[in-house]
Amino acid sequence: MIEVQHLTKRYGRVTAVDDVSFRVERGEILGFLGPNGAGKTTTMRILTGYMPATDGKAIVAGFDVFDQPIDAKRRTGYLPETPPLYPDMSVVEYLQFVAKIKGVPSGERRQRLQQIMERTRIDDVGHRLCGKLSKGYKQRVGLAQALIHNPDVLILDEPTAGLDPKQIIETRELIKKLAGDHTIILSTHILPEVSQTCQRVVIINKGRVVAIDTPDNLTARLRGSETMYLQVDASGADAGASLGRVPGVTRVVESDRRDGMTGYEIDSERGRDVRRDLARLVVTSGWGLLELRPMRMSLEDVFLSLTTEEVPTPAPEAAAALEGEVVHE
Ligand SMILES: Nc1ncnc2c1ncn2[C@@H]1O[C@H](COP(=O)(O)OP(=O)(O)OP(=O)(O)O)[C@@H](O)[C@H]1O
Ligand SMILES: [Mg+2]
C-alpha cells in the first residue's frame, strides 16, 4: 500500500533523509520512531506530496507521489505536525471547506461531517473559531480533516501530541479501529504508544533507518543473552554460588535484597532455557520461590541502544560496513 524506495532529501548541506526504504502493507499500522531531527516529518511530507525528494521513489496506494500527485493525494489523509487550520473559520465551516476541496460529494458532506466530528469528539466545538481552540482540540480537528474524505492511507505526524491522557487513549483506540480499512503511518516519541498501537516499527536516526521490525522482535532480538530474574527466600544460604553452578548459567548478579528475600539476575547461554533447572534447584534446596521471570529489554532500551550508539566515522567503506550491522532488515 505504501512503498518507499531509497528516499533521500537534502536541505543544502544537511541530509535530512538518507536512503530510506520500507513498505507498509494494506491495513497495517506502522510506527515511525526517532529522536528530534531524525527525519520523520521530512519523510511524511514527501509521502504526502508536500515536498519533492532529492532522490528515490515513493508509491502510495498504487500511485507515484511525484508522477501522479493528484491521484496519490486523493487517497491520502495527512495530519501535519501543526494542524493546518484557518483561524478565522469555525470548525464546521473549515471541515465543510476541506470536504469540498477533497471531493466529498455535496450530498454526502453533511452526514460525513457529523460522523467524523463524533468520532474525533469535536461535536461540542463545531461553532467555535479554529484559532480560538485549545491545542488538544486543534489536534482533534486536524485528525478530522485528515479523515474527512475516507482515504485509504493515513499519515499522522505525532497524532497524540498535546492531548490529555484520556484523549490520548481515545485517539489510540480510534487509530486502531481505523487500521484494517486504512493503512496508517504514525510518528511518535512515546515508546509505549508504539507497542500498544503499531504492528511494526521503523526506527530512524539521523535520516537513516536503523531497524524495522515488530515491537516484540525488536525487544527480543536485541536482548543479546537470555536473562532471568529470580527472587528467593534462601534464609542465609549462599544461593548465588549454587545458581552459578546450574548448567548453562554464565553469570549471576545479586540485584536486590530485603527482608530475607534476595533477587538475582541470571544470564544464560543464548537459546538455552534454564528455567526448569533453576526451579529444580530452588525446590531441592528448600528455598522459598517468590519470582522467576525472563527480563526483556524494553523498547526504550532498544531505542536508546540504536539511536545513541557512538559509531566511529572512519573511512566511508568502514562506516558502511558498521551501519550494515545495525540495520535489521
Ligand atoms: N525546511 C528545512 N530547511 C532546512 N533544514 C530542515 C528543514 N526542515 C527540516 N530540516 C532539517 O532536517 C532534519 C530532519 O528534520 P525533521 O523535521 O524531519 O525531523 P523529525 O524527525 O520530524 O524531528 P521531530 O521529532 O523534532 O519532529 C533536521 O536536521 C532539520 O533541522
Ligand atoms: Mg517532526
XYZ file of C-alpha atoms and ligand atoms in Angstrom:
361
model
C 0.000 0.000 0.000
C 2.932 2.302 0.741
C 6.326 1.697 -0.732
C 9.339 3.891 -0.104
C 12.499 3.175 -2.069
C 15.855 4.822 -1.412
C 14.304 8.119 -0.413
C 16.791 10.929 0.154
C 16.185 14.571 0.999
C 18.898 17.173 1.284
C 18.451 20.725 2.501
C 21.626 22.352 1.251
C 24.353 20.501 3.071
C 22.002 18.865 5.603
C 20.874 15.361 4.626
C 17.552 15.098 6.467
C 16.558 11.720 4.975
C 19.257 9.375 3.773
C 18.415 6.386 1.555
C 15.291 5.338 3.471
C 13.340 2.290 2.246
C 10.359 0.489 3.801
C 6.940 -0.931 2.937
C 3.599 -0.763 4.684
C 1.056 -3.457 3.871
C -2.661 -2.776 3.463
C -4.442 -2.347 6.791
C -1.233 -2.157 8.784
C -0.189 0.488 11.343
C 3.468 1.372 11.069
C 5.150 3.370 13.825
C 7.790 5.872 12.887
C 10.159 6.376 15.749
C 13.221 8.543 16.066
C 14.758 11.322 18.126
C 14.215 15.016 17.313
C 15.572 15.865 13.898
C 15.697 12.205 12.769
C 13.789 12.930 9.560
C 10.276 11.706 10.412
C 8.414 14.839 9.394
C 10.525 15.226 6.264
C 9.694 11.652 5.162
C 5.989 12.236 5.840
C 5.972 15.488 3.903
C 7.479 13.727 0.912
C 4.975 10.862 1.143
C 2.088 13.307 1.159
C 3.417 15.227 -1.826
C 4.097 18.439 0.127
C 7.711 18.410 -0.830
C 9.784 16.708 -3.508
C 12.535 14.267 -2.581
C 16.097 14.813 -3.750
C 16.299 11.173 -4.763
C 14.334 7.925 -4.549
C 10.757 6.918 -5.084
C 7.524 6.712 -3.074
C 4.355 4.869 -4.094
C 1.155 5.472 -2.135
C -1.999 3.424 -2.854
C -0.510 2.430 -6.201
C 0.406 5.955 -7.327
C 3.824 7.520 -7.544
C 3.714 10.635 -5.353
C 5.919 12.533 -7.814
C 4.465 11.401 -11.140
C 0.793 11.074 -10.122
C 0.476 13.508 -7.201
C -3.254 14.192 -7.553
C -4.250 10.514 -7.502
C -1.913 9.837 -4.593
C -3.167 12.833 -2.569
C -6.818 11.906 -3.139
C -6.173 8.621 -1.330
C -4.145 10.105 1.499
C -5.154 11.824 4.721
C -2.392 13.842 6.349
C -2.167 15.231 9.836
C 0.891 17.501 9.798
C 2.932 18.358 12.904
C 0.977 21.627 13.165
C -2.679 21.121 12.202
C -3.416 23.174 9.051
C -6.378 25.179 10.382
C -7.792 28.505 9.229
C -8.060 30.541 12.433
C -10.987 32.695 11.260
C -13.209 29.791 10.231
C -15.450 27.888 12.625
C -14.713 24.161 12.942
C -17.794 23.236 10.886
C -17.019 25.809 8.172
C -13.450 24.615 7.998
C -14.378 20.921 7.733
C -17.034 21.717 5.085
C -14.372 23.564 3.151
C -11.892 20.668 3.422
C -14.605 18.151 2.429
C -15.330 20.225 -0.660
C -11.729 20.573 -1.802
C -11.115 16.892 -1.138
C -14.010 15.994 -3.413
C -16.580 14.602 -0.954
C -19.852 14.735 -2.972
C -22.087 17.609 -1.727
C -24.977 15.261 -0.872
C -22.750 13.253 1.470
C -20.887 16.119 3.155
C -23.324 16.778 5.980
C -23.500 13.189 7.110
C -19.783 12.658 6.704
C -19.025 15.750 8.765
C -21.291 14.645 11.561
C -19.769 11.167 11.600
C -16.181 12.416 11.700
C -16.929 15.063 14.330
C -18.415 12.385 16.563
C -15.515 10.019 16.009
C -12.889 12.634 16.834
C -15.049 14.085 19.635
C -15.262 17.632 18.406
C -19.044 17.850 18.035
C -19.176 20.172 21.058
C -16.916 22.808 19.431
C -18.442 22.901 15.926
C -19.214 26.608 16.053
C -16.040 27.788 17.774
C -13.385 29.519 15.698
C -10.438 27.242 14.868
C -7.976 29.891 16.010
C -9.523 30.026 19.490
C -9.382 26.296 20.211
C -7.050 24.727 22.777
C -4.069 22.752 21.457
C -5.719 19.384 22.036
C -8.887 20.422 20.197
C -6.822 21.810 17.313
C -5.133 18.420 17.108
C -8.528 16.673 17.016
C -9.791 18.968 14.258
C -6.534 18.198 12.419
C -7.321 14.496 12.680
C -10.890 15.119 11.488
C -9.699 16.928 8.349
C -7.324 14.019 7.599
C -10.222 11.547 7.781
C -12.964 13.526 6.086
C -12.620 12.025 2.586
C -12.223 8.485 3.941
C -8.726 7.980 2.497
C -7.022 4.579 2.065
C -3.828 5.866 3.623
C -3.379 7.965 6.754
C -0.148 9.723 7.551
C -0.211 11.102 11.063
C 2.671 13.182 12.385
C 2.526 12.835 16.171
C -1.250 12.418 16.373
C -1.335 12.359 20.175
C 0.931 15.361 20.798
C -0.763 17.896 23.061
C -3.700 15.688 24.023
C -4.749 14.969 27.589
C -4.313 11.378 28.890
C -7.959 10.427 28.331
C -7.888 11.805 24.806
C -4.584 10.022 24.103
C -6.225 6.699 24.948
C -9.295 7.532 22.837
C -7.166 8.619 19.888
C -5.113 5.410 20.068
C -8.320 3.375 20.117
C -9.640 5.357 17.162
C -6.419 4.777 15.207
C -6.563 1.055 15.953
C -10.170 0.923 14.743
C -9.206 2.769 11.561
C -6.500 0.211 10.711
C -7.766 -2.623 8.580
C -9.797 -0.270 6.398
C -6.936 2.208 6.295
C -3.183 1.858 6.095
C -1.516 4.073 8.665
C 1.899 5.550 9.349
C 2.210 7.465 12.582
C 5.174 9.142 14.149
C 5.613 9.454 17.871
C 8.113 9.991 20.638
C 6.046 7.960 23.063
C 7.508 4.474 23.145
C 4.631 2.628 24.854
C 2.380 4.089 22.160
C 4.306 2.137 19.558
C 3.958 -1.208 21.346
C 0.284 -0.528 22.029
C -0.741 0.696 18.613
C 1.663 -0.414 15.885
C 2.259 -3.798 14.279
C 5.670 -2.778 13.006
C 8.176 -0.068 13.793
C 10.710 1.802 11.729
C 13.378 3.378 13.906
C 15.226 6.184 12.182
C 18.194 8.140 13.389
C 19.958 10.983 11.595
C 17.930 10.304 8.469
C 18.789 6.609 8.273
C 16.735 3.522 9.047
C 18.418 1.657 11.899
C 15.776 -1.039 12.445
C 12.481 -2.285 11.019
C 10.580 -4.974 12.895
C 7.663 -5.774 15.170
C 7.972 -4.256 18.666
C 8.239 -7.796 20.106
C 11.016 -8.879 17.780
C 12.943 -5.689 18.412
C 12.920 -6.174 22.156
C 13.697 -9.897 21.899
C 16.369 -9.704 19.215
C 18.459 -7.063 20.885
C 18.488 -8.781 24.219
C 21.808 -10.489 23.473
C 21.976 -13.235 26.057
C 18.944 -14.531 27.897
C 18.471 -13.018 31.333
C 16.150 -14.275 34.066
C 15.131 -12.556 37.249
C 14.836 -14.897 40.236
C 13.786 -13.906 43.719
C 14.117 -16.427 46.530
C 13.929 -16.667 50.275
C 17.095 -18.692 50.843
C 17.456 -17.692 54.507
C 21.198 -17.437 54.919
C 22.292 -19.939 52.237
C 24.687 -18.753 49.539
C 22.119 -19.111 46.788
C 24.202 -17.105 44.292
C 27.021 -19.642 44.251
C 24.621 -22.584 43.753
C 22.782 -20.745 40.993
C 26.100 -20.116 39.233
C 26.682 -23.890 39.057
C 23.446 -24.602 37.153
C 24.432 -25.875 33.665
C 24.096 -23.149 31.033
C 24.235 -20.259 33.522
C 27.000 -17.834 32.575
C 26.646 -15.123 35.212
C 24.724 -14.441 38.423
C 24.370 -10.941 39.823
C 22.626 -10.176 43.097
C 20.318 -7.289 42.246
C 18.324 -6.646 45.405
C 17.943 -7.886 48.952
C 15.344 -7.099 51.577
C 13.599 -8.864 54.469
C 15.481 -12.108 53.835
C 14.496 -12.166 50.159
C 17.201 -11.945 47.526
C 16.797 -11.117 43.853
C 19.253 -12.346 41.210
C 19.750 -11.517 37.567
C 20.866 -14.699 35.886
C 22.392 -14.747 32.405
C 22.475 -17.948 30.414
C 23.818 -19.141 27.093
C 21.798 -17.877 24.190
C 18.910 -20.111 23.209
C 19.209 -22.216 26.394
C 16.196 -22.211 28.686
C 17.458 -22.708 32.251
C 14.143 -22.073 33.996
C 13.410 -25.727 34.803
C 16.870 -26.279 36.259
C 16.629 -23.085 38.294
C 13.233 -24.104 39.652
C 14.531 -27.597 40.490
C 17.473 -26.119 42.410
C 15.168 -23.827 44.372
C 12.891 -26.712 45.333
C 15.633 -29.230 46.201
C 17.439 -26.584 48.280
C 14.258 -25.867 50.224
C 14.247 -22.149 49.393
C 11.050 -20.192 49.011
C 10.394 -19.216 45.372
C 8.967 -15.701 45.118
C 9.500 -14.830 41.475
C 11.008 -16.258 38.291
C 10.626 -14.368 35.022
C 12.545 -13.535 31.846
C 13.894 -9.983 31.801
C 13.176 -8.348 28.476
C 14.805 -5.297 27.086
C 12.215 -2.565 26.994
C 11.514 -0.763 23.744
C 13.073 2.222 25.439
C 16.358 0.329 25.910
C 16.227 -0.782 22.281
C 15.564 2.728 21.092
C 18.413 4.182 23.129
C 20.850 1.491 22.109
C 20.053 2.050 18.429
C 19.964 5.824 18.430
C 22.705 6.818 20.851
C 25.353 4.360 19.739
C 28.685 6.073 19.205
C 29.537 5.000 15.697
C 33.101 5.939 14.797
C 33.370 7.756 11.495
C 36.452 6.446 9.744
C 36.707 5.683 6.016
C 33.348 5.586 4.174
C 33.623 1.822 3.428
C 34.159 1.026 7.106
C 31.253 3.274 8.086
C 29.015 1.497 5.567
C 30.021 -1.890 7.000
C 29.235 -0.722 10.530
C 25.826 0.543 9.541
C 25.131 -2.729 7.760
C 25.425 -4.431 11.131
C 22.803 -2.409 12.883
C 20.196 -2.491 10.142
C 17.982 -5.470 10.837
C 16.324 -5.844 7.525
N 12.969 23.413 5.680
C 14.111 22.970 6.174
N 15.283 23.548 5.839
C 16.453 23.088 6.318
N 16.567 22.011 7.138
C 15.455 21.400 7.504
C 14.148 21.842 7.061
N 13.218 21.019 7.590
C 13.889 20.125 8.345
N 15.213 20.333 8.301
C 16.265 19.516 8.959
O 16.077 18.181 8.580
C 16.327 17.297 9.678
C 15.117 16.408 9.908
O 14.034 17.177 10.385
P 12.580 16.591 10.631
O 11.679 17.726 10.932
O 12.215 15.703 9.507
O 12.820 15.707 11.934
P 11.757 14.935 12.857
O 12.224 13.525 12.936
O 10.372 15.178 12.405
O 12.015 15.625 14.282
P 10.985 15.981 15.476
O 10.903 14.722 16.300
O 11.682 17.053 16.212
O 9.678 16.391 14.886
C 16.696 18.195 10.839
O 18.101 18.235 10.912
C 16.117 19.542 10.464
O 16.862 20.576 11.036
Mg 8.749 16.023 13.257
